Short mmCIF file of C-alpha atoms and ligand atoms in Angstrom, two decimals:
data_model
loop_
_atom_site.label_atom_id
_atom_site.label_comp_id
_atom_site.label_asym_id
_atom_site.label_seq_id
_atom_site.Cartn_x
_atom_site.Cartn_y
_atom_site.Cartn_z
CA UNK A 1450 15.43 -5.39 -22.61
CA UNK A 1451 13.66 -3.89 -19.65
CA UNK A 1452 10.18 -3.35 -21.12
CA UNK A 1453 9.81 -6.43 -23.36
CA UNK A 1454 6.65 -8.34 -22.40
CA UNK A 1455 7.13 -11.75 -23.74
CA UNK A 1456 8.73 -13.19 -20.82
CA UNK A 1457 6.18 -11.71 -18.24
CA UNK A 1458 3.70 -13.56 -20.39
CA UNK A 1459 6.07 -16.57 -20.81
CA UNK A 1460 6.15 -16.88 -16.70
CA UNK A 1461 2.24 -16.04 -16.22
CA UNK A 1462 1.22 -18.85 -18.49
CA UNK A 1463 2.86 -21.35 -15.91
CA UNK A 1464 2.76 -19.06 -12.71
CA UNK A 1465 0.45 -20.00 -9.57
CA UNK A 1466 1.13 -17.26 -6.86
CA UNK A 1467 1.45 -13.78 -8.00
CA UNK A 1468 2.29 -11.39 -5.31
CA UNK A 1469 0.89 -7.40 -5.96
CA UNK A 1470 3.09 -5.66 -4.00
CA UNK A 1471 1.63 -1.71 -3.95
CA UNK A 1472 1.54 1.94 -2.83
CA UNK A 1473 0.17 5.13 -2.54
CA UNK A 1474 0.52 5.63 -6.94
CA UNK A 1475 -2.11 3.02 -7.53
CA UNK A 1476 -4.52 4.94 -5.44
CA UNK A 1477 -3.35 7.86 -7.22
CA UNK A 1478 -5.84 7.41 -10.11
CA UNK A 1479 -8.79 7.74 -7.52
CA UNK A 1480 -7.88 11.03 -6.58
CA UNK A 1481 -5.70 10.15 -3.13
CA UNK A 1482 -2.20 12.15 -3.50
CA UNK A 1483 0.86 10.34 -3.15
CA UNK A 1484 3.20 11.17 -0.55
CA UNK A 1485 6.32 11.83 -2.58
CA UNK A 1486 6.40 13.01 -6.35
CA UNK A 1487 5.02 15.50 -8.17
CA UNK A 1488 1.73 16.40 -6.83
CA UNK A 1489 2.96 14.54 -3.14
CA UNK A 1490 1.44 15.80 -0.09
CA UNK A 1491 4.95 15.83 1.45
CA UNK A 1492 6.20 18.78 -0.91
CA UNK A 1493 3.30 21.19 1.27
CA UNK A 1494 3.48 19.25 4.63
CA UNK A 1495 6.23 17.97 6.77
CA UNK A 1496 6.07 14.10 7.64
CA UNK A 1497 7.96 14.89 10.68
CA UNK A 1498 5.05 17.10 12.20
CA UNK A 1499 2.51 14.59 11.17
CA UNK A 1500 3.36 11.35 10.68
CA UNK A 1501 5.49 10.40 14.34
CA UNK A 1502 4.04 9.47 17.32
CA UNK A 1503 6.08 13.01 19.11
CA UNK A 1504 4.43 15.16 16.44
CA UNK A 1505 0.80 13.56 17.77
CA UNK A 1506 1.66 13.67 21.49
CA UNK A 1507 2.61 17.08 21.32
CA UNK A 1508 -0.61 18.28 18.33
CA UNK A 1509 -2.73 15.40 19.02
CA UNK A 1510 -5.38 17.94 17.67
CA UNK A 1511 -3.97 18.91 14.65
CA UNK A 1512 -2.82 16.05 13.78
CA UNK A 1513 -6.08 14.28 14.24
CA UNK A 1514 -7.44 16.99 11.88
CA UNK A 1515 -4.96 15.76 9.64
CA UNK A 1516 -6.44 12.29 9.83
CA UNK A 1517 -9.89 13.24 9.59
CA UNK A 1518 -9.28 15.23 6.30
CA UNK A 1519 -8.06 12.54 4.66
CA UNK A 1520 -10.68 9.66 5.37
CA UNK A 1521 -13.00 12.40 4.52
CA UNK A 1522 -11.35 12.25 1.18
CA UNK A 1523 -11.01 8.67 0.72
CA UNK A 1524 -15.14 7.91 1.44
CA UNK A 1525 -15.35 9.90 -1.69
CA UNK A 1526 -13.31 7.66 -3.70
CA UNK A 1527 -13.44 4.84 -5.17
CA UNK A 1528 -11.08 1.40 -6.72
CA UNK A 1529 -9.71 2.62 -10.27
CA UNK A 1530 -9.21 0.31 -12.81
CA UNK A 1531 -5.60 -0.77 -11.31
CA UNK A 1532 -7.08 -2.26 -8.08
CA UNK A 1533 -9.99 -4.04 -10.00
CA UNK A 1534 -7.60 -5.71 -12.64
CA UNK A 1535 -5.22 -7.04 -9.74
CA UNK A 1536 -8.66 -8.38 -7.68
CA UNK A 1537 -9.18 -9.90 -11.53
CA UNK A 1538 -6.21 -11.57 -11.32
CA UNK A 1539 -7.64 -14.15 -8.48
CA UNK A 1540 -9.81 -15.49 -11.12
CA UNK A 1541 -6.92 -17.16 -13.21
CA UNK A 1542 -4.39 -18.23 -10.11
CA UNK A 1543 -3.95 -20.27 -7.37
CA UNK A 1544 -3.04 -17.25 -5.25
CA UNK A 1545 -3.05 -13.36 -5.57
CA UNK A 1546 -1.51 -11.85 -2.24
CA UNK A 1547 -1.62 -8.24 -2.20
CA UNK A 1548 0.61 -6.36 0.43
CA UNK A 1549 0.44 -2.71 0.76
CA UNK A 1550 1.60 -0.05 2.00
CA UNK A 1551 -1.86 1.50 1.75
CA UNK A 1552 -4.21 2.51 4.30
CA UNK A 1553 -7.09 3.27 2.28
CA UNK A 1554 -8.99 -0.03 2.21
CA UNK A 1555 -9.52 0.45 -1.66
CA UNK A 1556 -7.70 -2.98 -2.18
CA UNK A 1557 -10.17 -4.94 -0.31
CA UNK A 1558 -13.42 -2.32 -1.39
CA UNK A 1559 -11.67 -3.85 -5.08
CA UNK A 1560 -12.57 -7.31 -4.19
CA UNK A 1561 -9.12 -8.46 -3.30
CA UNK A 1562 -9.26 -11.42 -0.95
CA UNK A 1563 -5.94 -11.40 1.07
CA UNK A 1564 -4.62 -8.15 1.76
CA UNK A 1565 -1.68 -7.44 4.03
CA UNK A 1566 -1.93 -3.24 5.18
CA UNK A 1567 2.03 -3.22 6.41
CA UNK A 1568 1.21 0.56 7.36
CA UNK A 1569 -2.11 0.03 9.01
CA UNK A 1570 -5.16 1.05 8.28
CA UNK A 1571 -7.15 4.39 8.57
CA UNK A 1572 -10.26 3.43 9.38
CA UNK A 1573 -8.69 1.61 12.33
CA UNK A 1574 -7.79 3.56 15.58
CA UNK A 1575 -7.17 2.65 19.12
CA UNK A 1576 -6.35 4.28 22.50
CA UNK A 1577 -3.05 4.55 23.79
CA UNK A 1578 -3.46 4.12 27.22
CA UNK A 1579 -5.55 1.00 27.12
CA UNK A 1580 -5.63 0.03 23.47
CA UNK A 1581 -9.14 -0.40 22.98
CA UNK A 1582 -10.21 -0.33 19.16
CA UNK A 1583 -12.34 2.47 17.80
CA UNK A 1584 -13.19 2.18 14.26
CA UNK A 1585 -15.01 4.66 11.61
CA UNK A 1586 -17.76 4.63 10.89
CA UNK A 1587 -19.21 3.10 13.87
CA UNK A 1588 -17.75 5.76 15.99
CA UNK A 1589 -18.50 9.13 15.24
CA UNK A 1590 -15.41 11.31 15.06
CA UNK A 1591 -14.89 14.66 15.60
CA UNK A 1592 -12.18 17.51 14.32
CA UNK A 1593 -10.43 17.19 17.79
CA UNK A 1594 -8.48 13.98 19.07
CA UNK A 1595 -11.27 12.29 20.93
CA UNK A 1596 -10.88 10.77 24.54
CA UNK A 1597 -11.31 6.88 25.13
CA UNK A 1598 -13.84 5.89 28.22
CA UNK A 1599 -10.30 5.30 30.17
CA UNK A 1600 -9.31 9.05 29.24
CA UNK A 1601 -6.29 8.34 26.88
CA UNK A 1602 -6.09 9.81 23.31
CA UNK A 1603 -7.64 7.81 20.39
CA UNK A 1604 -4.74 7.50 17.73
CA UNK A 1605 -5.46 6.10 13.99
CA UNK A 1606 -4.13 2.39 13.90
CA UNK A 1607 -1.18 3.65 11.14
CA UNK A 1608 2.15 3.18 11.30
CA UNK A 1609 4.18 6.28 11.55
CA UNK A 1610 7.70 6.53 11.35
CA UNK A 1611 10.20 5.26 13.86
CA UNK A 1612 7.09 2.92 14.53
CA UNK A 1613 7.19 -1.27 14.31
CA UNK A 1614 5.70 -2.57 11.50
CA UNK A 1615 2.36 -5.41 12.42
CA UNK A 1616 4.55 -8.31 12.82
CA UNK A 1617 2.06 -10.99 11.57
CA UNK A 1618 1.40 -8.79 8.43
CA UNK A 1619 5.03 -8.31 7.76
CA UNK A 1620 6.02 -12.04 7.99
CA UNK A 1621 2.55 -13.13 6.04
CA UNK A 1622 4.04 -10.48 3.42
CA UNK A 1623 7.63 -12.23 4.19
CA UNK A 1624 6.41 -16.17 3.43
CA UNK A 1625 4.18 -14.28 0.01
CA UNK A 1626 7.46 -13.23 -1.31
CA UNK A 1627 9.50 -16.35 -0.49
CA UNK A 1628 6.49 -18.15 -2.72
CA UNK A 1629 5.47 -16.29 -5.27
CA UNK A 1630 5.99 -17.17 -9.02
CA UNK A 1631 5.44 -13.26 -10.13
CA UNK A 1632 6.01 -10.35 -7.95
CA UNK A 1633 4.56 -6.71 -9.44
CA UNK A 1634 5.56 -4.16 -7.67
CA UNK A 1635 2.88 -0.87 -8.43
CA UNK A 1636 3.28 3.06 -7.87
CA UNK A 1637 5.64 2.72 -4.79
CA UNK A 1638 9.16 4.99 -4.50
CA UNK A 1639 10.11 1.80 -2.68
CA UNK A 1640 12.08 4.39 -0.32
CA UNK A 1641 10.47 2.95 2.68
CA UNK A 1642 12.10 0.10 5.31
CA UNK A 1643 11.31 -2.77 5.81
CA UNK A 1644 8.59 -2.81 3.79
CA UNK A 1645 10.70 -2.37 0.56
CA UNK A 1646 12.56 -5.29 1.57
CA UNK A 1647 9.34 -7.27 0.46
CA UNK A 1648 10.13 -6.96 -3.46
CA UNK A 1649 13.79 -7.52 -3.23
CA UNK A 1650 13.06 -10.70 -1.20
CA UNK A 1651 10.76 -11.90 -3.78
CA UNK A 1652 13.31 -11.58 -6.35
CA UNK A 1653 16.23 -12.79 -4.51
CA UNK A 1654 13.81 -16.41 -3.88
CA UNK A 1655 13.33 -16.42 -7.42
CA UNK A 1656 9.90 -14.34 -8.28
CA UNK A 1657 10.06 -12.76 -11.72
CA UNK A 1658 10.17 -9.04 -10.85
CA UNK A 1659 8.51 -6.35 -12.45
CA UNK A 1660 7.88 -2.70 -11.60
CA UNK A 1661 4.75 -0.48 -12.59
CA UNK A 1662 5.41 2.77 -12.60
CA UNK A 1663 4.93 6.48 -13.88
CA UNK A 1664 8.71 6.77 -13.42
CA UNK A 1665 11.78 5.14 -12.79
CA UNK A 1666 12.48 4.08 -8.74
CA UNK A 1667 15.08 2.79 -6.48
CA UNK A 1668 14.39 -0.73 -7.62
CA UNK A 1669 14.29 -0.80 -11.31
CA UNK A 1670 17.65 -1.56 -12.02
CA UNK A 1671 16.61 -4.83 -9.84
CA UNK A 1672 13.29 -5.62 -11.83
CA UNK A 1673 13.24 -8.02 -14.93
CA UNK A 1674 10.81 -5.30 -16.31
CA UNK A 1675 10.05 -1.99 -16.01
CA UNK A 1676 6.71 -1.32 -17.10
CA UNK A 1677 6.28 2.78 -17.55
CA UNK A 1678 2.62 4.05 -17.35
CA UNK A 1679 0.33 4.80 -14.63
CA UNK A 1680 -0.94 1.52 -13.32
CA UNK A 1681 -4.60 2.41 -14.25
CA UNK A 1682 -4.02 1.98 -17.66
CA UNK A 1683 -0.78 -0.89 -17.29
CA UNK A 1684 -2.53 -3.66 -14.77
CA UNK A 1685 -5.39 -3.96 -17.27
CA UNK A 1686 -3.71 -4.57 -20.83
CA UNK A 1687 -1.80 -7.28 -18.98
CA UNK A 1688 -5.21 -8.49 -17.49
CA UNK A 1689 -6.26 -8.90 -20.89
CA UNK A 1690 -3.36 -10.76 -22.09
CA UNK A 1691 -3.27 -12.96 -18.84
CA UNK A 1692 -7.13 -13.46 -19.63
CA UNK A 1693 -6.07 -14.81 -23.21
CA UNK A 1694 -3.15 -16.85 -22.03
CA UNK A 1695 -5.69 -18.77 -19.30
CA UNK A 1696 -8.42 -19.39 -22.13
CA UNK A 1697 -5.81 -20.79 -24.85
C1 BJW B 575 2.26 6.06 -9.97
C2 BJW B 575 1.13 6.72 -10.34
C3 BJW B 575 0.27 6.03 -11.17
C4 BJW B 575 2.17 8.05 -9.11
N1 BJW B 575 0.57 4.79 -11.55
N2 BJW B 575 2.55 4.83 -10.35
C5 BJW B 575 17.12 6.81 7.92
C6 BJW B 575 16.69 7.88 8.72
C7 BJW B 575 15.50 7.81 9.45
C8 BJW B 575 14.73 6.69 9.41
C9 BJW B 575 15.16 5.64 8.61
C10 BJW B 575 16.32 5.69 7.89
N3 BJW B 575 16.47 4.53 7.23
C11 BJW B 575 15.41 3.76 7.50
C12 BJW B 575 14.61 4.42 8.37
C13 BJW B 575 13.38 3.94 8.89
C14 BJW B 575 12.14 4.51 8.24
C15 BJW B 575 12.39 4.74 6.75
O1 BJW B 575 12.29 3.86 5.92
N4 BJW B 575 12.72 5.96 6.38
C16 BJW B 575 13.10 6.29 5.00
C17 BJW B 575 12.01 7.13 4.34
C18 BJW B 575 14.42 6.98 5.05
N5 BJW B 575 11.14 3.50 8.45
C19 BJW B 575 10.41 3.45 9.56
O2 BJW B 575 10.49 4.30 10.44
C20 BJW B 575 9.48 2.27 9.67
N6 BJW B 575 9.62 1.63 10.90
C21 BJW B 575 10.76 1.07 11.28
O3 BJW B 575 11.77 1.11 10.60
O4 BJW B 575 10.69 0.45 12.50
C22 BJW B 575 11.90 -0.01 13.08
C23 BJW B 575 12.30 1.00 14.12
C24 BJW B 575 11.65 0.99 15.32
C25 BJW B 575 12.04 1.89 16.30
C26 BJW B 575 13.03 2.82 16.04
C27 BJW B 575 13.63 2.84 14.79
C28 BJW B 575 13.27 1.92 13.82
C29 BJW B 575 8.03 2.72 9.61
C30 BJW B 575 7.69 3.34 8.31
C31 BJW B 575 6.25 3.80 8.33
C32 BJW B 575 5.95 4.64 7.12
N7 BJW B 575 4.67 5.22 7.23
C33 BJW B 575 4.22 6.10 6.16
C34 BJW B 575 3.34 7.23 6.69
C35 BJW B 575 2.07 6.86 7.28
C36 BJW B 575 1.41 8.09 7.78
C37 BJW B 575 0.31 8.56 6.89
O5 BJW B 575 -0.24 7.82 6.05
O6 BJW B 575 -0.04 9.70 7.10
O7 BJW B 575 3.57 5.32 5.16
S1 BJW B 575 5.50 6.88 5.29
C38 BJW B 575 4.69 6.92 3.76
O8 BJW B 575 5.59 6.31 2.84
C39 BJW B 575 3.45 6.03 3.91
C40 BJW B 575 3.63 5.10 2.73
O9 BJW B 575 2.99 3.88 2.96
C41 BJW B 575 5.13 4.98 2.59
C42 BJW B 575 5.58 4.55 1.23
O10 BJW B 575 5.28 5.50 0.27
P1 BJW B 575 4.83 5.02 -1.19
O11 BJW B 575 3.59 4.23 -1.08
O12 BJW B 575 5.98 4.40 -1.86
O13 BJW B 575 4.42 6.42 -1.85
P2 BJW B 575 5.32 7.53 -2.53
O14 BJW B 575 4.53 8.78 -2.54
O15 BJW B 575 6.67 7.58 -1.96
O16 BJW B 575 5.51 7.02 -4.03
C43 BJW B 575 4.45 6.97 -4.95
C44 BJW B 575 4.94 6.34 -6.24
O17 BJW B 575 3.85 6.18 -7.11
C45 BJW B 575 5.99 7.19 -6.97
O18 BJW B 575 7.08 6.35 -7.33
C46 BJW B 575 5.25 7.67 -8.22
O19 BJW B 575 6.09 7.79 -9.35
C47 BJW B 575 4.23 6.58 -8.41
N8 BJW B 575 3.01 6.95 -9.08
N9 BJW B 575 1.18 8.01 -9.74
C48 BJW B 575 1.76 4.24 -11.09
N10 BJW B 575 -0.86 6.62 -11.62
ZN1 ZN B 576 -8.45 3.68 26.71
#
C-alpha cells in the first residue's frame, strides 16, 4: 500500500541521514506560485521568454523586471510550517541534507543547516562579462538590468534552461542521495533534468522513498509512499511522530 505509514516510521526509528529533496510546492504555502500546476506562473507567462539566457540577452530589461518582481514578493514571505518541520528534523538525526530546486532562501531563513540551491539563488547575481558578484540587498537594484563597473549586464545567479547546473552542488546533492537512509521528496513535478535524477538515485542506492505531494507526479509509481496533502500540513504530523519515535 502506497500511503501506509508504518514502514516510514519503521525506517526513521533506525535512520541517520535523511535527505529533503524539494521544490517550488513547499514554498507554495508562503504565498510564492509554483511554476507548473494549477495556480503556476507558467500557465500566464512563457518560460521560454523568461527563463533562457537568449530571452535575457535580447529583454535584459524585462526580464530583469521579471526578477525584481519576484524577490519583491519573496521579502514579504516567510518559512511555512513545511520548511520549519524539515529544519526540525536536524534535531533527531545525524544528518538532514536539503537540496532544492528553490531559489528563495526560505530553506536556510527555516534554520536548515546544509542546503544545496541546484537552481541558484535569487538573491545572488553576477556580471556576465567579468563575473563579479552583486548581491541584494547590499546592492540597490533598480527596474532596469543594471550595468557592472566593467559595463556588462548584471544577471541573477539562477539557472535557466539549457544552462549547467553548479557542479559542486549537484555532486554534494549526488554523494546525499548515494547516503541517505530516507529520501522525501516535497511539492516538486520532478519534470526537471538532472535535478530529478537526485530522488531516483537515492532510491536506486537503497533510500526509502517517499513523495509529498498535493497530487500524483512522474515519480510516484517509484516511491515506497505517496503521501497526498500539501506539505504544510504532511512534514509536521510526521515531525510529531518522528519526535515520539526519538523520545521512546
Ligand atoms: C504542492 C503544494 C503544496 C503545490 N504541498 N506540494 C527536452 C527538451 C528541452 C530541454 C530538455 C529536454 N529534456 C531535458 C531537457 C533539459 C531541461 C529540462 O529538464 N527540461 C524539461 C522541463 C523538459 N533542463 C535544463 O535545461 C537544465 N540544464 C541542463 O539540462 O543542462 C545541460 C545542458 C547544457 C547545455 C545545453 C543543453 C543541456 C536546467 C534546468 C533549469 C531549470 N530552471 C528553472 C527556472 C528557473 C528560472 C526562474 O526561477 O525563473 O527552475 S525551471 C523551473 O522548474 C524552476 C524549478 O526549480 C524547476 C522545477 O520545478 P518544480 O520545483 O518541480 O515546480 P513545479 O511548479 O513544476 O511543481 C510544483 C509541484 O508542487 C507540483 O507537483 C504541485 O502539485 C506541488 N504542490 N502546492 C505540496 N502545498
Ligand atoms: Zn563586470
Amino acid at each position: 500500500m502506497k500511503n501506509d505509514k508504518t514502514e516510514l516510521f519503521e525506517k526513521l526509528k533506525t535512520a541517520k541521514k535523511i535527505l529533503f529533496f524539494t521544490g517550488a510546492g513547499i514554498s507554495a504555502e508562503s504565498g510564492i506560485s509554483t511554476f507548473r500546476g494549477a495556480g503556476g506562473i507558467w500557465n500566464k507567462l512563457k518560460p521560454e521568454e523568461l527563463a533562457n539566457f537568449n530571452a535575457f540577452l535580447k529583454n535584459p530589461d524585462m526580464v530583469w523586471e521579471w526578477y525584481q518582481y519576484r524577490r519583491k514578493i519573496i521579502n514579504e514571505t516567510k518559512p511555512n510550517p513545511g520548511h520549519i518541520s524539515i529544519a526540525e528534523f536536524q534535531n533527531y538525526y545525524d544528518e538532514v541534507v536539503v537540496s532544492t530546486q528553490n531559489v528563495d532562501n526560505l530553506h536556510r531563513r527555516a534554520g536548515s543547516k546544509i542546503v544545496y540551491e541546484l537552481h541558484g539563488n535569487i538573491e545572488r547575481n553576477y556580471c556576465i562579462n567579468c563575473g563579479k558578484n552583486y548581491n541584494s540587498p547590499d546592492f540597490n537594484f533598480t527596474d532596469k538590468a543594471p550595468r557592472c563597473e566593467c559595463g556588462g549586464l548584471i544577471r541573477p545567479d539562477i539557472v535557466w534552461f539549457g544552462e549547467y547546473l553548479p557542479q559542486d552542488v549537484f555532486s554534494a546533492s549526488e554523494k546525499a542521495a548515494e547516503e541517505c537512509d530516507v529520501c522525501f521528496v516535497v511539492g516538486t513535478s520532478a519534470v526537471v533534468y538532472p535535478a530529478a535524477q537526485i530522488p531516483m538515485l537515492a532510491k536506486r542506492t537503497g533510500a526509502y522513498l517517499v513523495e509529498v505531494n498535493i497530487e500524483e507526479t512522474e515519480l510516484t509509481y517509484r516511491a515506497d509512499l505517496s503521501l497526498i496533502g500539501k506539505s504544510g500540513e504532511v512534514l509536521p504530523q510526521i515531525l510529531e511522530e518522528v519526535k515520539k519515535i526519538k523520545t521512546t
